[in-house]
mmCIF file of C-alpha atoms in Angstrom:
data_model
loop_
_atom_site.group_PDB
_atom_site.id
_atom_site.type_symbol
_atom_site.label_atom_id
_atom_site.label_comp_id
_atom_site.label_asym_id
_atom_site.label_seq_id
_atom_site.Cartn_x
_atom_site.Cartn_y
_atom_site.Cartn_z
ATOM 1 C CA UNK A 13 143.926 104.304 108.713
ATOM 2 C CA UNK A 14 140.487 105.823 110.076
ATOM 3 C CA UNK A 15 141.838 109.522 107.917
ATOM 4 C CA UNK A 16 142.208 106.405 105.226
ATOM 5 C CA UNK A 17 138.592 105.201 105.665
ATOM 6 C CA UNK A 18 136.834 108.866 106.242
ATOM 7 C CA UNK A 19 138.137 109.343 102.225
ATOM 8 C CA UNK A 20 136.598 106.796 100.980
ATOM 9 C CA UNK A 21 133.623 107.898 102.388
ATOM 10 C CA UNK A 22 134.770 111.090 101.473
ATOM 11 C CA UNK A 23 134.357 111.235 97.870
ATOM 12 C CA UNK A 24 131.464 109.726 97.402
ATOM 13 C CA UNK A 25 129.273 111.959 99.130
ATOM 14 C CA UNK A 26 131.261 114.272 97.693
ATOM 15 C CA UNK A 27 130.175 112.621 94.466
ATOM 16 C CA UNK A 28 126.548 113.156 95.633
ATOM 17 C CA UNK A 29 125.952 115.806 97.205
ATOM 18 C CA UNK A 30 127.426 117.570 93.961
ATOM 19 C CA UNK A 31 125.839 115.663 91.679
ATOM 20 C CA UNK A 32 121.852 114.991 93.129
ATOM 21 C CA UNK A 33 121.860 117.024 95.979
ATOM 22 C CA UNK A 34 122.846 120.231 94.748
ATOM 23 C CA UNK A 35 120.439 120.106 91.039
ATOM 24 C CA UNK A 36 117.703 118.599 93.996
ATOM 25 C CA UNK A 37 117.867 122.052 95.413
ATOM 26 C CA UNK A 38 118.791 124.104 92.629
ATOM 27 C CA UNK A 39 115.667 122.809 91.073
ATOM 28 C CA UNK A 40 113.521 123.298 93.864
ATOM 29 C CA UNK A 41 114.369 126.543 94.469
ATOM 30 C CA UNK A 42 114.165 126.813 90.327
ATOM 31 C CA UNK A 43 110.292 126.099 90.776
ATOM 32 C CA UNK A 44 109.046 129.125 92.331
ATOM 33 C CA UNK A 45 110.617 130.877 89.093
ATOM 34 C CA UNK A 46 108.952 131.704 85.931
ATOM 35 C CA UNK A 47 109.941 133.704 83.085
ATOM 36 C CA UNK A 48 110.590 132.198 78.948
ATOM 37 C CA UNK A 49 114.072 131.216 78.098
ATOM 38 C CA UNK A 50 116.886 131.681 80.500
ATOM 39 C CA UNK A 51 115.158 135.655 82.039
ATOM 40 C CA UNK A 52 113.293 133.842 85.450
ATOM 41 C CA UNK A 53 111.744 136.231 88.191
ATOM 42 C CA UNK A 54 110.731 135.253 91.511
ATOM 43 C CA UNK A 55 106.474 134.198 91.209
ATOM 44 C CA UNK A 56 106.181 132.199 95.223
ATOM 45 C CA UNK A 57 104.008 129.576 94.463
ATOM 46 C CA UNK A 58 101.894 131.491 91.621
ATOM 47 C CA UNK A 59 103.342 127.884 89.616
ATOM 48 C CA UNK A 60 102.223 125.261 91.856
ATOM 49 C CA UNK A 61 98.816 127.514 91.999
ATOM 50 C CA UNK A 62 99.472 126.994 88.365
ATOM 51 C CA UNK A 63 99.443 122.810 88.426
ATOM 52 C CA UNK A 64 95.500 123.038 89.934
ATOM 53 C CA UNK A 65 94.118 125.087 86.434
ATOM 54 C CA UNK A 66 96.304 123.233 84.110
ATOM 55 C CA UNK A 67 94.208 120.510 81.722
ATOM 56 C CA UNK A 68 96.555 119.622 79.999
ATOM 57 C CA UNK A 69 99.276 119.035 83.194
ATOM 58 C CA UNK A 70 96.212 117.293 85.231
ATOM 59 C CA UNK A 71 95.387 115.044 81.733
ATOM 60 C CA UNK A 72 98.893 114.229 82.280
ATOM 61 C CA UNK A 73 98.608 112.836 85.343
ATOM 62 C CA UNK A 74 94.989 111.267 84.725
ATOM 63 C CA UNK A 75 97.489 108.840 82.375
ATOM 64 C CA UNK A 76 100.068 108.619 84.855
ATOM 65 C CA UNK A 77 97.458 107.027 86.648
ATOM 66 C CA UNK A 78 96.463 105.060 85.105
ATOM 67 C CA UNK A 79 98.997 103.330 83.521
ATOM 68 C CA UNK A 80 100.115 103.233 87.258
ATOM 69 C CA UNK A 81 96.721 101.019 88.786
ATOM 70 C CA UNK A 82 95.946 99.188 85.423
ATOM 71 C CA UNK A 83 100.314 97.139 84.304
ATOM 72 C CA UNK A 84 101.883 97.543 88.444
ATOM 73 C CA UNK A 85 99.747 95.443 89.863
ATOM 74 C CA UNK A 86 99.674 93.612 86.190
ATOM 75 C CA UNK A 87 103.248 93.462 86.398
ATOM 76 C CA UNK A 88 103.760 92.633 89.523
ATOM 77 C CA UNK A 89 101.343 90.050 89.937
ATOM 78 C CA UNK A 90 102.483 87.904 85.853
ATOM 79 C CA UNK A 91 106.316 88.234 87.811
ATOM 80 C CA UNK A 92 104.617 86.294 90.983
ATOM 81 C CA UNK A 93 103.445 83.781 89.037
ATOM 82 C CA UNK A 94 106.983 83.486 86.475
ATOM 83 C CA UNK A 95 109.054 83.095 89.792
ATOM 84 C CA UNK A 96 106.905 80.335 91.183
ATOM 85 C CA UNK A 97 107.120 78.292 87.861
ATOM 86 C CA UNK A 98 111.285 79.096 87.420
ATOM 87 C CA UNK A 99 111.835 77.655 91.374
ATOM 88 C CA UNK A 100 110.275 74.492 90.314
ATOM 89 C CA UNK A 101 112.959 72.479 91.394
ATOM 90 C CA UNK A 102 111.186 69.916 88.447
ATOM 91 C CA UNK A 103 111.002 72.325 85.728
ATOM 92 C CA UNK A 104 113.945 72.148 81.938
ATOM 93 C CA UNK A 105 115.918 74.657 81.298
ATOM 94 C CA UNK A 106 114.762 77.106 83.807
ATOM 95 C CA UNK A 107 118.236 79.373 83.426
ATOM 96 C CA UNK A 108 117.416 79.574 79.770
ATOM 97 C CA UNK A 109 113.877 80.683 80.214
ATOM 98 C CA UNK A 110 115.132 82.748 83.293
ATOM 99 C CA UNK A 111 117.557 84.425 80.732
ATOM 100 C CA UNK A 112 114.985 84.848 78.059
ATOM 101 C CA UNK A 113 112.623 86.464 80.621
ATOM 102 C CA UNK A 114 114.729 88.466 81.762
ATOM 103 C CA UNK A 115 116.031 89.577 77.919
ATOM 104 C CA UNK A 116 113.937 92.700 78.002
ATOM 105 C CA UNK A 117 115.523 94.306 80.966
ATOM 106 C CA UNK A 118 118.337 94.932 79.525
ATOM 107 C CA UNK A 119 116.815 95.731 76.052
ATOM 108 C CA UNK A 120 117.030 99.469 74.793
ATOM 109 C CA UNK A 121 113.953 101.841 75.875
ATOM 110 C CA UNK A 122 114.074 103.773 72.444
ATOM 111 C CA UNK A 123 114.744 100.389 70.147
ATOM 112 C CA UNK A 124 112.668 98.055 71.924
ATOM 113 C CA UNK A 125 109.031 101.306 71.958
ATOM 114 C CA UNK A 126 110.179 101.767 68.250
ATOM 115 C CA UNK A 127 109.979 97.432 67.274
ATOM 116 C CA UNK A 128 106.898 98.251 69.706
ATOM 117 C CA UNK A 129 105.444 101.180 67.724
ATOM 118 C CA UNK A 130 106.008 99.089 63.853
ATOM 119 C CA UNK A 131 103.937 95.196 65.621
ATOM 120 C CA UNK A 132 101.384 98.095 66.079
ATOM 121 C CA UNK A 133 100.600 99.661 63.941
ATOM 122 C CA UNK A 134 97.396 99.967 61.865
ATOM 123 C CA UNK A 135 99.376 97.686 59.472
ATOM 124 C CA UNK A 136 101.572 95.406 61.769
ATOM 125 C CA UNK A 137 102.319 91.923 63.264
ATOM 126 C CA UNK A 138 99.836 92.018 65.184
ATOM 127 C CA UNK A 139 97.370 93.335 63.349
ATOM 128 C CA UNK A 140 97.664 90.733 61.506
ATOM 129 C CA UNK A 141 98.025 87.060 63.115
ATOM 130 C CA UNK A 142 95.164 88.614 65.711
ATOM 131 C CA UNK A 143 93.048 89.374 61.853
ATOM 132 C CA UNK A 144 94.456 85.391 60.340
ATOM 133 C CA UNK A 145 93.477 83.909 63.470
ATOM 134 C CA UNK A 146 89.527 86.039 62.793
ATOM 135 C CA UNK A 147 89.987 87.164 67.043
ATOM 136 C CA UNK A 148 89.027 90.696 64.694
ATOM 137 C CA UNK A 149 87.760 91.731 61.710
ATOM 138 C CA UNK A 150 89.746 94.473 61.340
ATOM 139 C CA UNK A 151 92.541 96.006 62.479
ATOM 140 C CA UNK A 152 92.854 97.637 66.236
ATOM 141 C CA UNK A 153 94.873 101.116 65.236
ATOM 142 C CA UNK A 154 96.784 100.628 68.383
ATOM 143 C CA UNK A 155 99.050 103.878 68.281
ATOM 144 C CA UNK A 156 95.736 106.184 66.814
ATOM 145 C CA UNK A 157 92.962 105.267 68.726
ATOM 146 C CA UNK A 158 93.441 107.083 72.747
ATOM 147 C CA UNK A 159 92.183 103.947 74.626
ATOM 148 C CA UNK A 160 93.801 101.947 72.763
ATOM 149 C CA UNK A 161 97.358 103.998 72.779
ATOM 150 C CA UNK A 162 97.317 103.431 76.339
ATOM 151 C CA UNK A 163 96.712 99.734 76.024
ATOM 152 C CA UNK A 164 99.376 99.273 73.499
ATOM 153 C CA UNK A 165 101.557 101.643 76.345
ATOM 154 C CA UNK A 166 99.933 99.773 79.239
ATOM 155 C CA UNK A 167 101.952 95.727 77.514
ATOM 156 C CA UNK A 168 104.939 97.798 76.133
ATOM 157 C CA UNK A 169 105.825 98.164 79.696
ATOM 158 C CA UNK A 170 104.679 95.113 81.540
ATOM 159 C CA UNK A 171 107.105 93.327 78.809
ATOM 160 C CA UNK A 172 109.964 94.890 79.455
ATOM 161 C CA UNK A 173 109.398 94.915 83.514
ATOM 162 C CA UNK A 174 107.571 92.063 84.053
ATOM 163 C CA UNK A 175 110.972 90.138 84.553
ATOM 164 C CA UNK A 176 113.901 92.715 86.319
ATOM 165 C CA UNK A 177 110.458 92.081 88.912
ATOM 166 C CA UNK A 178 110.700 88.162 88.657
ATOM 167 C CA UNK A 179 115.566 88.062 89.534
ATOM 168 C CA UNK A 180 113.712 89.628 92.662
ATOM 169 C CA UNK A 181 111.160 87.664 94.143
ATOM 170 C CA UNK A 182 112.833 84.093 92.124
ATOM 171 C CA UNK A 183 115.943 84.877 94.423
ATOM 172 C CA UNK A 184 113.541 85.011 97.466
ATOM 173 C CA UNK A 185 111.979 82.093 96.309
ATOM 174 C CA UNK A 186 115.376 80.324 97.007
ATOM 175 C CA UNK A 187 115.989 81.384 100.205
ATOM 176 C CA UNK A 188 112.702 80.086 101.768
ATOM 177 C CA UNK A 189 114.096 76.586 103.654
ATOM 178 C CA UNK A 190 112.063 74.096 101.449
ATOM 179 C CA UNK A 191 111.073 72.694 104.880
ATOM 180 C CA UNK A 192 108.581 74.820 105.726
ATOM 181 C CA UNK A 193 106.922 73.614 102.579
ATOM 182 C CA UNK A 194 107.690 69.928 102.966
ATOM 183 C CA UNK A 195 105.862 70.085 106.992
ATOM 184 C CA UNK A 196 103.140 72.063 105.089
ATOM 185 C CA UNK A 197 102.700 69.277 102.674
ATOM 186 C CA UNK A 198 102.651 66.864 105.937
ATOM 187 C CA UNK A 199 99.789 68.931 106.982
ATOM 188 C CA UNK A 200 97.584 68.438 104.808
ATOM 189 C CA UNK A 201 98.139 71.901 102.932
ATOM 190 C CA UNK A 202 97.437 71.762 98.975
ATOM 191 C CA UNK A 203 100.110 73.871 96.521
ATOM 192 C CA UNK A 204 97.232 77.048 96.401
ATOM 193 C CA UNK A 205 97.030 77.091 100.685
ATOM 194 C CA UNK A 206 101.009 76.405 100.101
ATOM 195 C CA UNK A 207 101.299 79.654 97.973
ATOM 196 C CA UNK A 208 99.063 82.623 100.126
ATOM 197 C CA UNK A 209 99.608 81.357 103.341
ATOM 198 C CA UNK A 210 103.201 80.406 103.069
ATOM 199 C CA UNK A 211 105.166 82.233 99.822
ATOM 200 C CA UNK A 212 103.165 84.966 99.941
ATOM 201 C CA UNK A 213 103.635 86.498 103.724
ATOM 202 C CA UNK A 214 107.386 85.060 103.249
ATOM 203 C CA UNK A 215 107.735 87.647 100.189
ATOM 204 C CA UNK A 216 106.466 90.759 101.873
ATOM 205 C CA UNK A 217 109.140 92.598 102.894
ATOM 206 C CA UNK A 218 109.745 92.196 98.551
ATOM 207 C CA UNK A 219 106.567 92.628 97.712
ATOM 208 C CA UNK A 220 106.387 95.732 99.252
ATOM 209 C CA UNK A 221 109.797 97.208 98.147
ATOM 210 C CA UNK A 222 108.961 95.827 94.156
ATOM 211 C CA UNK A 223 105.581 97.409 94.355
ATOM 212 C CA UNK A 224 107.729 100.919 95.607
ATOM 213 C CA UNK A 225 110.379 100.584 93.422
ATOM 214 C CA UNK A 226 107.603 99.691 90.322
ATOM 215 C CA UNK A 227 105.157 103.032 90.889
ATOM 216 C CA UNK A 228 108.173 105.304 91.086
ATOM 217 C CA UNK A 229 109.411 103.858 87.881
ATOM 218 C CA UNK A 230 105.800 104.962 86.159
ATOM 219 C CA UNK A 231 105.278 108.411 88.120
ATOM 220 C CA UNK A 232 108.640 108.686 85.543
ATOM 221 C CA UNK A 233 107.788 107.228 82.440
ATOM 222 C CA UNK A 234 109.531 108.531 79.939
ATOM 223 C CA UNK A 235 110.587 106.496 76.733
ATOM 224 C CA UNK A 236 107.793 104.324 75.679
ATOM 225 C CA UNK A 237 105.744 107.213 75.445
ATOM 226 C CA UNK A 238 106.986 109.769 73.717
ATOM 227 C CA UNK A 239 108.562 107.031 71.039
ATOM 228 C CA UNK A 240 105.553 105.381 70.366
ATOM 229 C CA UNK A 241 102.333 106.958 70.990
ATOM 230 C CA UNK A 242 104.301 110.808 70.807
ATOM 231 C CA UNK A 243 102.016 111.487 73.762
ATOM 232 C CA UNK A 244 99.274 110.719 70.841
ATOM 233 C CA UNK A 245 96.171 111.312 69.655
ATOM 234 C CA UNK A 246 95.758 113.975 71.602
ATOM 235 C CA UNK A 247 97.898 114.196 74.645
ATOM 236 C CA UNK A 248 95.979 110.722 75.187
ATOM 237 C CA UNK A 249 98.626 108.851 76.319
ATOM 238 C CA UNK A 250 100.914 112.056 77.888
ATOM 239 C CA UNK A 251 102.721 111.355 80.941
ATOM 240 C CA UNK A 252 104.236 113.224 83.605
ATOM 241 C CA UNK A 253 107.473 113.382 82.469
ATOM 242 C CA UNK A 254 106.013 114.414 78.775
ATOM 243 C CA UNK A 255 105.171 116.837 80.114
ATOM 244 C CA UNK A 256 108.470 117.831 81.343
ATOM 245 C CA UNK A 257 110.403 117.634 78.448
ATOM 246 C CA UNK A 258 108.039 119.509 76.391
ATOM 247 C CA UNK A 259 107.881 123.041 78.906
ATOM 248 C CA UNK A 260 111.562 122.822 78.689
ATOM 249 C CA UNK A 261 112.540 122.110 74.916
ATOM 250 C CA UNK A 262 109.023 121.670 72.189
ATOM 251 C CA UNK A 263 106.307 125.003 73.935
ATOM 252 C CA UNK A 264 108.504 128.173 74.394
ATOM 253 C CA UNK A 265 110.847 127.299 77.855
ATOM 254 C CA UNK A 266 109.511 127.862 81.230
ATOM 255 C CA UNK A 267 112.284 126.083 82.882
ATOM 256 C CA UNK A 268 110.006 127.379 86.391
ATOM 257 C CA UNK A 269 107.519 125.628 85.764
ATOM 258 C CA UNK A 270 108.578 122.614 84.896
ATOM 259 C CA UNK A 271 111.090 122.132 88.107
ATOM 260 C CA UNK A 272 107.404 122.908 89.244
ATOM 261 C CA UNK A 273 105.775 119.721 87.483
ATOM 262 C CA UNK A 274 108.605 117.727 87.859
ATOM 263 C CA UNK A 275 108.231 118.510 92.181
ATOM 264 C CA UNK A 276 104.719 117.759 92.142
ATOM 265 C CA UNK A 277 105.969 113.311 91.263
ATOM 266 C CA UNK A 278 109.221 113.849 94.738
ATOM 267 C CA UNK A 279 105.260 115.294 96.209
ATOM 268 C CA UNK A 280 103.751 112.266 94.448
ATOM 269 C CA UNK A 281 106.297 109.481 94.953
ATOM 270 C CA UNK A 282 107.039 110.730 98.621
ATOM 271 C CA UNK A 283 102.333 110.367 99.120
ATOM 272 C CA UNK A 284 102.437 106.882 97.325
ATOM 273 C CA UNK A 285 105.232 104.918 98.959
ATOM 274 C CA UNK A 286 103.947 106.370 102.311
ATOM 275 C CA UNK A 287 101.014 104.942 102.060
ATOM 276 C CA UNK A 288 101.681 101.634 100.226
ATOM 277 C CA UNK A 289 104.445 101.430 103.747
ATOM 278 C CA UNK A 290 101.845 101.223 105.963
ATOM 279 C CA UNK A 291 99.579 98.944 104.331
ATOM 280 C CA UNK A 292 102.008 96.827 103.577
ATOM 281 C CA UNK A 293 104.694 97.468 105.622
ATOM 282 C CA UNK A 294 105.546 95.719 109.482
ATOM 283 C CA UNK A 295 102.622 95.814 111.299
ATOM 284 C CA UNK A 296 105.215 96.204 114.681
ATOM 285 C CA UNK A 297 106.933 98.639 113.316
#
């Protein structure tokens, strides 16, 4: 029986080592090499030094952090707000609303990105709707204007992943004992006080979890940028992941430097996760 148990453990360990850890180690080694195509030579930390003078990389980092600092808080607040509404026992058709809000999460990344591209085009349905309501006089250049292109990307990501985070909050809310809220109401606490004094503290671990996962997902942003704006106009929406793709397949292939940029994302994830754990983690730990 012991050998059987070790066999079941050994199989996933071997598979994970082959398909996850081995490529990670090889990518790390590759990040210390440079050259065109497969003609690579060891260059030490030159690739990492090059990052600080690479204007395209710095632009991609700036764009990605704009998405991160704007989109992630908006998405998580919206997801929490919707989860609280859908957790209300008085709400009818809760199953329908939960499914409808979660549905964007399971849609194809490419398909929904293309739909957003046409919706937010100069003659798309969004501009027509805003013009007909007399909110704007002329169509907004959602795709070709640097500012509005970023807004379009943020709207697209928020639309797709709000439902994903809502499910985590909703499941956590359903595990909170109703008697806690009943006792608070008896003590005179209104809905506002209950939300900030009971709901938020009890959801603190799951809020930290969704913050970390959303941060990682945003730093890896790729599909929406490539399919909606192609990184334009003039690299105004380019993400770090798209830059890695361009270094590998669009520009003259430089897989060593592309691996270096990839590991810059790893470093950012580690630093931001540590900060988030420090700020939002359990102070007693």
